[in-house]
Amino acid sequence: MKIDLTDAQVSLIIDGLRALQENAAYENKCTSDSEIHDSNNQMADEVDDLCEYLNCCEEVTPEVAICVKGGLVSSVYANANMDVDVYDLDVSDFPDEGEQESADQKEAELDELVKSPGWRAVW
C-alpha cells in the first residue's frame, strides 16, 4: 500500500510518534525509573524504525523506456510501478466514420491531462 504524504504530514506523524513514545511511561502509570525505562523500551525500537523509515524514504525518479516497433508500442519498461496510457492519435488515410472524431477526443483528453499539476513534457 502506498500513501502519498506531504513533508508537513510526515513531520506531524513523526512528532506524534515521538510524543507517544515519551508519554508511554505516563500512560502505563510507571512510578520507578526501571518501570519508565522498560515502558519506553517496549515501543522504542518500533517507533524508531518507523520514524527512520518516514525520514529516509527517498522519492524515486521514475524512468520509463518505451519500445515502438512498426509504429506500435510493443512494450513499456520502468524502474517503478506506474500506470501507462497510450494515446494513439493516428488516423488512416481514409478514415472510417467516427475515426477522426475519436482521435480528436483522445487528443483533447491528453491535452487536458498534461495541463494538470505535476505533468510536464519529458521528451
Phi, psi and omega in degrees: 000135179245133177237122178273120179237148173282165177301321180296320179293319178297316179299319179297318178296315180297316178300317179296319178295318179295319178296319177300316180297316181291329183268359182300319181296319179296314181296327181274006178055044178283139181243327181262161179301321182291323177295318178298314180300313180296318181296316179295323182288336181300318182252355187303311183296316181295316179294317179299317180297315180294316178298319178297317179299313181295324180286329190261354181297117178260142179285126178274130175280113182293137175241138183230135174240124183245124180262123179244125178231130178061031179080007181238143173290120181258334177198157178227131179239147180209158178265009178209159176291137179195162173266145179234126174243132178253125179256098180274107183260004179288143171234152181290165179299328178236081187296142174290168179300127178087350182295315180294319179297321179296316178295320178296321179294316178299319180295320178295319177299317179295316179302318179294318181299313185287350174274351181292152178303137177092346181269142178201159176286134178245357177208000000 
